[in-house]
CSV table of N, CA, C and O in Angstrom, one decimal:
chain,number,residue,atom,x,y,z
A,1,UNK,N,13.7,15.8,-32.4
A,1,UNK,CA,12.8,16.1,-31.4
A,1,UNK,C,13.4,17.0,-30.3
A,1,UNK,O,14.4,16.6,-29.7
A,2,UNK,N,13.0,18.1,-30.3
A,2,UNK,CA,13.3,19.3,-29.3
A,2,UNK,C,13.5,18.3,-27.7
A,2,UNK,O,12.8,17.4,-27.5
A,3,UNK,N,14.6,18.8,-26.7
A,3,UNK,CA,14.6,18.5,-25.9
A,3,UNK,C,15.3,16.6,-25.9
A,3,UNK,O,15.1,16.0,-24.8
A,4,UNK,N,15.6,16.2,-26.5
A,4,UNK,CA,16.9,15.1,-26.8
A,4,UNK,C,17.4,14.6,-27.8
A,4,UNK,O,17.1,14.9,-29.0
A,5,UNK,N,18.6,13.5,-27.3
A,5,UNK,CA,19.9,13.6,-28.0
A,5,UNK,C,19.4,12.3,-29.0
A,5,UNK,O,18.7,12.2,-30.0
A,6,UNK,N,20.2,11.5,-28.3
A,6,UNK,CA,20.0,9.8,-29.2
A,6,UNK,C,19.0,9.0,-29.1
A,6,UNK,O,18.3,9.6,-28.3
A,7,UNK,N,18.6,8.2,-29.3
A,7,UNK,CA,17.5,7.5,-29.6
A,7,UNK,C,17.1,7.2,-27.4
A,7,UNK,O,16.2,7.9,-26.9
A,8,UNK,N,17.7,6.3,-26.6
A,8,UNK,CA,17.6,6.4,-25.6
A,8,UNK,C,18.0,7.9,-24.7
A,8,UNK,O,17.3,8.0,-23.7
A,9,UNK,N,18.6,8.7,-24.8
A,9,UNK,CA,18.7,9.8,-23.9
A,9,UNK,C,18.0,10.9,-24.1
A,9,UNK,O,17.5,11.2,-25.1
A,10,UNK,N,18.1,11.4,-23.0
A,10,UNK,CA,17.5,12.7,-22.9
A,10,UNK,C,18.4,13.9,-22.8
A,10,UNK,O,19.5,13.7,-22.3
A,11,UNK,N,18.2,15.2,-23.2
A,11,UNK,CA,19.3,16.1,-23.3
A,11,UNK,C,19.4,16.6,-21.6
A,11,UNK,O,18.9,16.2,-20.6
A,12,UNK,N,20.3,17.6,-21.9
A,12,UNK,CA,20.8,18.0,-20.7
A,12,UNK,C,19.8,19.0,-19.7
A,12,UNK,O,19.5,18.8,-18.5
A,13,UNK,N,19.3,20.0,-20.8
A,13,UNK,CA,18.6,20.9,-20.4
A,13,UNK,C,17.3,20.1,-20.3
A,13,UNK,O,16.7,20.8,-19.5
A,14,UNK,N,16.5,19.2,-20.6
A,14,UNK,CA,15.3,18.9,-20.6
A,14,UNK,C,15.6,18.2,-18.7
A,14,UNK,O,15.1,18.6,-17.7
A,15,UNK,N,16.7,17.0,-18.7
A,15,UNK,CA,16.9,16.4,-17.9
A,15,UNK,C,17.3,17.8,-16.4
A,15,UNK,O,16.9,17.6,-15.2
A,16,UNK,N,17.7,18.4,-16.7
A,16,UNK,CA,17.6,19.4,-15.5
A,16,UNK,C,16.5,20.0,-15.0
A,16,UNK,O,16.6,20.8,-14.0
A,17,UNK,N,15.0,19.6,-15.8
A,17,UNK,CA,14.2,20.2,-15.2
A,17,UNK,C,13.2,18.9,-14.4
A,17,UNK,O,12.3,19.2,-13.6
A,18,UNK,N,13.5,17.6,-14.6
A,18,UNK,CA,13.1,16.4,-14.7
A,18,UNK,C,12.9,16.0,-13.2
A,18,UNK,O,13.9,16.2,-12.6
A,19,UNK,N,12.1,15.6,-12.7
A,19,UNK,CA,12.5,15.0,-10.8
A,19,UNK,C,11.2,13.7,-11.3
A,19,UNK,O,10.3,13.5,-12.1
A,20,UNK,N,11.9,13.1,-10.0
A,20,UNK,CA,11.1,11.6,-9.9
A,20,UNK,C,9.7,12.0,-9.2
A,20,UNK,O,9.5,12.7,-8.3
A,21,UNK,N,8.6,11.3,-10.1
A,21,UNK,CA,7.2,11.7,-9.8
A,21,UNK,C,6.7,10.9,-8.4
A,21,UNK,O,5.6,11.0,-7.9
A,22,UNK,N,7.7,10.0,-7.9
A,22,UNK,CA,7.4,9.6,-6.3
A,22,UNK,C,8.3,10.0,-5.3
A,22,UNK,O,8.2,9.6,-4.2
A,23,UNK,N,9.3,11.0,-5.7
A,23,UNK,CA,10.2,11.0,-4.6
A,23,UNK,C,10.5,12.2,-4.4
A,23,UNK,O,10.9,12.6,-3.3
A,24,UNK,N,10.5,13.2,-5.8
A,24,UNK,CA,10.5,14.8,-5.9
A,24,UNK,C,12.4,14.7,-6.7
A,24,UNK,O,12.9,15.5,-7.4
A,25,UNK,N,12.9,13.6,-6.2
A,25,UNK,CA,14.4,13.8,-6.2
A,25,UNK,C,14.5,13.8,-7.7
A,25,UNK,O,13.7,13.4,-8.6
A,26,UNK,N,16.0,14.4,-7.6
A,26,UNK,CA,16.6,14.6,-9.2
A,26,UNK,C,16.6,13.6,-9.9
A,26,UNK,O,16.6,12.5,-9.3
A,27,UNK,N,16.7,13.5,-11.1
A,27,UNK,CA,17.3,12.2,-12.0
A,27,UNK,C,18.4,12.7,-13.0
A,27,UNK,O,18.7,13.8,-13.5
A,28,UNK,N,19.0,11.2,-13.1
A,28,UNK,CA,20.0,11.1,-14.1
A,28,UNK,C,20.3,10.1,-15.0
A,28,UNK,O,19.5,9.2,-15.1
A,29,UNK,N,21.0,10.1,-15.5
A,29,UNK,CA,21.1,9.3,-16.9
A,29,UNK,C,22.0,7.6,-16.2
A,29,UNK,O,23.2,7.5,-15.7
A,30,UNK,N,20.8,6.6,-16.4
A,30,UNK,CA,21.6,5.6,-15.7
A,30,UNK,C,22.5,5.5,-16.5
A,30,UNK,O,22.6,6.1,-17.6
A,31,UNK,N,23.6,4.3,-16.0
A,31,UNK,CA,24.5,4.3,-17.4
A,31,UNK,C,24.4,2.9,-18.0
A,31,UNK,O,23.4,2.2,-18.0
A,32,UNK,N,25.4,2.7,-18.7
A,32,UNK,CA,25.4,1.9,-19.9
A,32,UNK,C,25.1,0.4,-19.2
A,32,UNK,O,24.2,-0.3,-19.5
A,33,UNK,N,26.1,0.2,-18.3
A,33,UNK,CA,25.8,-1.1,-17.8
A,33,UNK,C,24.9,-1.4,-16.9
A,33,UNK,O,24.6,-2.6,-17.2
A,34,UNK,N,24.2,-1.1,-16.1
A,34,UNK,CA,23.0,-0.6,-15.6
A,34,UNK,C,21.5,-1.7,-16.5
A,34,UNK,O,20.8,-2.6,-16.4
A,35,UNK,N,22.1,-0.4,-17.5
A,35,UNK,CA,20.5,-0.6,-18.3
A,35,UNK,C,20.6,-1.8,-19.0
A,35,UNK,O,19.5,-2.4,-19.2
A,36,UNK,N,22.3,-2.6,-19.6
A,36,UNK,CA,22.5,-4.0,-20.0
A,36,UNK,C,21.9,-5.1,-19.2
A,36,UNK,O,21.4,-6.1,-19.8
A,37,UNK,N,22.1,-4.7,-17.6
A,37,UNK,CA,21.7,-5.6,-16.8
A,37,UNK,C,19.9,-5.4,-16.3
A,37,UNK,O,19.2,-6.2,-15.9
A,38,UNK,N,19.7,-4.2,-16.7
A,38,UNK,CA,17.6,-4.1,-16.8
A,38,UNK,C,17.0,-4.9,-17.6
A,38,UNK,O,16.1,-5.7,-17.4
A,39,UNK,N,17.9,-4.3,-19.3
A,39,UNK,CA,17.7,-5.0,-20.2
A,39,UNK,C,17.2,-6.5,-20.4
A,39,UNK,O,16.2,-6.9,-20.9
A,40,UNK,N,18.6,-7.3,-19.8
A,40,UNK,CA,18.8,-8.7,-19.6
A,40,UNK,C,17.5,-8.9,-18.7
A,40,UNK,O,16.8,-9.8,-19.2
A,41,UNK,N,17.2,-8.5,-17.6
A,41,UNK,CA,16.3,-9.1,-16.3
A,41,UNK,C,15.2,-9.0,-17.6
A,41,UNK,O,14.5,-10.0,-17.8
A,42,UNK,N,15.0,-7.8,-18.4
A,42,UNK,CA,13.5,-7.7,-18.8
A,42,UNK,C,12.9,-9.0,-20.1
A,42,UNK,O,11.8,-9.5,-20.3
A,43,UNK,N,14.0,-9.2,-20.7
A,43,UNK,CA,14.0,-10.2,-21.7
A,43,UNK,C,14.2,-11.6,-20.7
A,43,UNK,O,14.3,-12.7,-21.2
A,44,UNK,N,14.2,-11.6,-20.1
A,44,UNK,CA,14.1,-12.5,-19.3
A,44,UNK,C,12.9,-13.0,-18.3
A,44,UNK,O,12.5,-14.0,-17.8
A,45,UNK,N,12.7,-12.0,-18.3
A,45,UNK,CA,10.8,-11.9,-18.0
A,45,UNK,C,10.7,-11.6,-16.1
A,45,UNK,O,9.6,-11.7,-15.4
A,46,UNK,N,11.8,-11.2,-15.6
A,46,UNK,CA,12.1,-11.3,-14.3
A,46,UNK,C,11.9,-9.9,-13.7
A,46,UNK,O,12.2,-9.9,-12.5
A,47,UNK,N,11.7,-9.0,-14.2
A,47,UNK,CA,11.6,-7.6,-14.0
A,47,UNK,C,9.9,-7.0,-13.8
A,47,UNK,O,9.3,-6.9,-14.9
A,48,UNK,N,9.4,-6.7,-12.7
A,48,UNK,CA,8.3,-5.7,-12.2
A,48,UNK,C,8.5,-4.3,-11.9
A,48,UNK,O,9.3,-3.8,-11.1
A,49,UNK,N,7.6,-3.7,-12.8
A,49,UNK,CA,7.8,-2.2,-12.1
A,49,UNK,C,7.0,-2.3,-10.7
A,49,UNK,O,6.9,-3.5,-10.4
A,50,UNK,N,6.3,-1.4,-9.8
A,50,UNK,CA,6.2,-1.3,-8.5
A,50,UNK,C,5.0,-1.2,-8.3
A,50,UNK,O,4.6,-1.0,-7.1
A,51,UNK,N,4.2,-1.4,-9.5
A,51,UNK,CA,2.6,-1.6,-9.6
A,51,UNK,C,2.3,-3.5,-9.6
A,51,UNK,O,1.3,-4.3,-9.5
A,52,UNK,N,3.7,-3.6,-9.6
A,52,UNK,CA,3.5,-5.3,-9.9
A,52,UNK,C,3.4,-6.1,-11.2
A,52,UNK,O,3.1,-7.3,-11.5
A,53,UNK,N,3.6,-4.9,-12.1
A,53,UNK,CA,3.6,-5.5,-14.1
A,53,UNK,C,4.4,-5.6,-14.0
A,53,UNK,O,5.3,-5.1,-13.3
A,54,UNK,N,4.4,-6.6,-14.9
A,54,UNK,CA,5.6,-7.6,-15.9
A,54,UNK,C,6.1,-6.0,-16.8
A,54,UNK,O,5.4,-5.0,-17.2
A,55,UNK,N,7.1,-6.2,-16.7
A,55,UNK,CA,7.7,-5.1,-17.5
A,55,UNK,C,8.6,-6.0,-19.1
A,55,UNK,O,9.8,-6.4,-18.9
A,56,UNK,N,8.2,-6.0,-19.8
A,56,UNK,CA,8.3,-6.7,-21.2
A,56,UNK,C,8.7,-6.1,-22.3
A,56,UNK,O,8.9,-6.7,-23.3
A,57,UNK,N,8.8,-4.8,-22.4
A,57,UNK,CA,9.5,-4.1,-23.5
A,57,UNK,C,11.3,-3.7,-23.1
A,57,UNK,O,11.3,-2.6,-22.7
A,58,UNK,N,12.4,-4.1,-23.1
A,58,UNK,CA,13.6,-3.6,-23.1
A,58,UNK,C,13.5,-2.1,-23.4
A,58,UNK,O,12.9,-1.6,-24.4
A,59,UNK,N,14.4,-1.3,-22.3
A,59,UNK,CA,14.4,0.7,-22.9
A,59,UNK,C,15.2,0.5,-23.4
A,59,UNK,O,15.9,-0.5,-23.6
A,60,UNK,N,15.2,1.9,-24.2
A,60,UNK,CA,15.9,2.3,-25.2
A,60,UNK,C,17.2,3.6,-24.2
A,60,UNK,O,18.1,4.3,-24.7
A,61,UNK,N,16.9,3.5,-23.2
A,61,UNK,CA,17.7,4.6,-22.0
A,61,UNK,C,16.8,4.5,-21.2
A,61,UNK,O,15.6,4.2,-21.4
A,62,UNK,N,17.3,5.0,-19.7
A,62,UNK,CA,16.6,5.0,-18.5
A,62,UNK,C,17.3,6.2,-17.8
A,62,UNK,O,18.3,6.7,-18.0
A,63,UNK,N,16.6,6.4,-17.0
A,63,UNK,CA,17.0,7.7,-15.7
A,63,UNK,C,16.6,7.1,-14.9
A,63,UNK,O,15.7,6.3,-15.0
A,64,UNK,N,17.3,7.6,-13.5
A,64,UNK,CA,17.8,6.8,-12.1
A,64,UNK,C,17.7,7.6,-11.5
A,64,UNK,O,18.5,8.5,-11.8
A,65,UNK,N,16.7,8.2,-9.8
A,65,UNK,CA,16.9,9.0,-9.0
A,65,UNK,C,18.1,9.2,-8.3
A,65,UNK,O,18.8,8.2,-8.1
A,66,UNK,N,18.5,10.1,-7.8
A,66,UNK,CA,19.9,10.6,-7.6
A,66,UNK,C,20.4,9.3,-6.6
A,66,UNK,O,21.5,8.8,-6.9
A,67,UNK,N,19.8,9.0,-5.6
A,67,UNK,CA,19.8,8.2,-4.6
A,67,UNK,C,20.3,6.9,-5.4
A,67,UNK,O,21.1,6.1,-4.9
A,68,UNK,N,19.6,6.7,-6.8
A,68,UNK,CA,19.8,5.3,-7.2
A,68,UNK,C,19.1,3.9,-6.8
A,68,UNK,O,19.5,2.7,-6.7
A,69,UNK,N,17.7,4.6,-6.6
A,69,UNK,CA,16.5,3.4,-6.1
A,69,UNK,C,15.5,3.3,-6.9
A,69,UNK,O,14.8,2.3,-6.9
A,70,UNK,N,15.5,4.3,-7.9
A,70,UNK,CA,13.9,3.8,-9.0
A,70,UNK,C,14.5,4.5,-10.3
A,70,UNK,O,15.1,5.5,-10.4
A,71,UNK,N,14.2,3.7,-10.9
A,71,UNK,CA,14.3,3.5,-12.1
A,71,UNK,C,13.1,4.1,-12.9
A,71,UNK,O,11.9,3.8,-12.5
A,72,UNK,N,13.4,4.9,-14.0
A,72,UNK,CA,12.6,4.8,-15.0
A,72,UNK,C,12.8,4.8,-16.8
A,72,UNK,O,13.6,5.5,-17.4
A,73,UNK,N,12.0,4.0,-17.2
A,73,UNK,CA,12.4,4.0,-18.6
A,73,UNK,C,12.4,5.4,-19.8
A,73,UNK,O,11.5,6.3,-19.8
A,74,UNK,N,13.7,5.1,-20.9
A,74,UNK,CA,13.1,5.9,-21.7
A,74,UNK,C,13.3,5.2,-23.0
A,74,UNK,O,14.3,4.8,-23.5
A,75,UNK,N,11.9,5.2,-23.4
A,75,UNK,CA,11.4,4.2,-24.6
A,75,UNK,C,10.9,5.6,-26.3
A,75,UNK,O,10.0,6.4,-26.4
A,76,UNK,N,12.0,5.2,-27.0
A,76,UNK,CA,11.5,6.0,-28.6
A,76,UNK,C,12.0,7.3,-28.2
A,76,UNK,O,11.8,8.1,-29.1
A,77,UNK,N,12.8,7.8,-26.9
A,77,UNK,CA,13.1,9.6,-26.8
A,77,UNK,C,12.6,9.8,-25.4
A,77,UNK,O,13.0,10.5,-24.5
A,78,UNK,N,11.6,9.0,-25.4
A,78,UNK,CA,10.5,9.7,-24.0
A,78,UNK,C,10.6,9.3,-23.0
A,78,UNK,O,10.5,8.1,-22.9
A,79,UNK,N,11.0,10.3,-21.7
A,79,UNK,CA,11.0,9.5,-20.5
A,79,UNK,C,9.5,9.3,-20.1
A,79,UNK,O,8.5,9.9,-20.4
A,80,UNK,N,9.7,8.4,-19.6
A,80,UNK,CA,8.0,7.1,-19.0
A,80,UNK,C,8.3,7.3,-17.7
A,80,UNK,O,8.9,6.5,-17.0
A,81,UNK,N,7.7,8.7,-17.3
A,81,UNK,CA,7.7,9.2,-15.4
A,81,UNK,C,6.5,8.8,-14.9
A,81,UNK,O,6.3,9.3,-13.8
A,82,UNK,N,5.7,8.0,-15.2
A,82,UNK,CA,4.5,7.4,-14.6
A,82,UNK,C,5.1,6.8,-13.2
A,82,UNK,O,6.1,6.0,-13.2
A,83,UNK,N,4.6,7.2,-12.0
A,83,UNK,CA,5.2,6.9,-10.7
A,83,UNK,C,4.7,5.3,-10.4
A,83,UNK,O,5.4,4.6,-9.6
A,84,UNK,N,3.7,4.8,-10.9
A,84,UNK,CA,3.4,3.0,-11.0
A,84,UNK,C,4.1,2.4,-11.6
A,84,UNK,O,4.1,1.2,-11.3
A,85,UNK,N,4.8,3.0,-12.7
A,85,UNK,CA,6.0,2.1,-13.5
A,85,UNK,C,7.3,2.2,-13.7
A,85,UNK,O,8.1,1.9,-14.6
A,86,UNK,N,7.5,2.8,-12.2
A,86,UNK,CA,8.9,3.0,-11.5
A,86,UNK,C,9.5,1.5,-11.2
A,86,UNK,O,8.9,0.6,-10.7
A,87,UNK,N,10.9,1.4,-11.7
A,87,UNK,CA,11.3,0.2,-11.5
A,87,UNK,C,12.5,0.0,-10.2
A,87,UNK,O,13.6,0.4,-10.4
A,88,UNK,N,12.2,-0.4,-9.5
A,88,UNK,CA,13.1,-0.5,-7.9
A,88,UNK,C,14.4,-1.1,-8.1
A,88,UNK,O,14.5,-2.3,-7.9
A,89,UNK,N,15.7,-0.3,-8.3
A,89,UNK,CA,16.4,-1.3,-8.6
A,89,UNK,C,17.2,-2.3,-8.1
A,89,UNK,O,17.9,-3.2,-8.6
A,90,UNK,N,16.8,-1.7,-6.7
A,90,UNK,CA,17.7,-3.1,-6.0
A,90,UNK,C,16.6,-4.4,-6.4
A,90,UNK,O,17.2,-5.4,-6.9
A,91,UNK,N,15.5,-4.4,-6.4
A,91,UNK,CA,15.1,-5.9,-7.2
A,91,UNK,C,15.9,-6.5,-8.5
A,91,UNK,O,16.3,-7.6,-8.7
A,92,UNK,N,16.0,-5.8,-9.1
A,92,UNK,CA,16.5,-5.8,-10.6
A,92,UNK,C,18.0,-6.3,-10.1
A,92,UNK,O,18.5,-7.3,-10.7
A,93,UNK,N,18.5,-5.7,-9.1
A,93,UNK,CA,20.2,-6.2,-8.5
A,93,UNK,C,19.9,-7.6,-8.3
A,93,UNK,O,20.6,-8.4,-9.0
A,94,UNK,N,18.8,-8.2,-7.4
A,94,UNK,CA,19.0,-9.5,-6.5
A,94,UNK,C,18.1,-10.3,-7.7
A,94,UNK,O,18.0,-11.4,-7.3
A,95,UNK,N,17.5,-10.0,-9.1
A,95,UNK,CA,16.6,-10.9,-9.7
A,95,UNK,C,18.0,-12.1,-10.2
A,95,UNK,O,17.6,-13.2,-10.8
């Protein structure tokens, strides 16, 4: 699929044109441990994105606004920029 790499990321050039659909700001590729600790909150059933859903599927990769406050998933290749299913991560820190 044009435009990324491995199953969770996204390529370089797609991700450079990418900004967060609530904040305008850049994103980047969260990293490894990050997304272990998303992961874990989500299988655990402890994780809302900012619409207030249960967020119940584990990503497959995530991107993180530069600042490092919302989260969003990328599930099958695709990032999920829906600005309601932005996940805040300092919740995700204190769950």
């Amino acid at each position: 699929m044009a435009g990324t790499t491995a199953k969770g990321e996204v390529s370089e050039r797609l991700l450079a044109m990418l900004r967060c659909p609530r904040t305008k700001k850049r994103l980047r590729r969260a990293d490894a441990e990050l997304l272990a600790r998303v992961n874990a909150s989500i299988r655990a059933g402890a994780v809302q994105d900012i619409a207030g859903t249960l967020v119940e599927k584990p990503m497959d990769g995530a991107l993180i606004t530069e600042d490092g406050k919302l989260l969003y998933a990328v599930i099958d290749r695709i990032p999920v920029l829906l600005p309601d299913e932005a996940i805040e991560v300092q919740r995700v820190e204190s769950a």
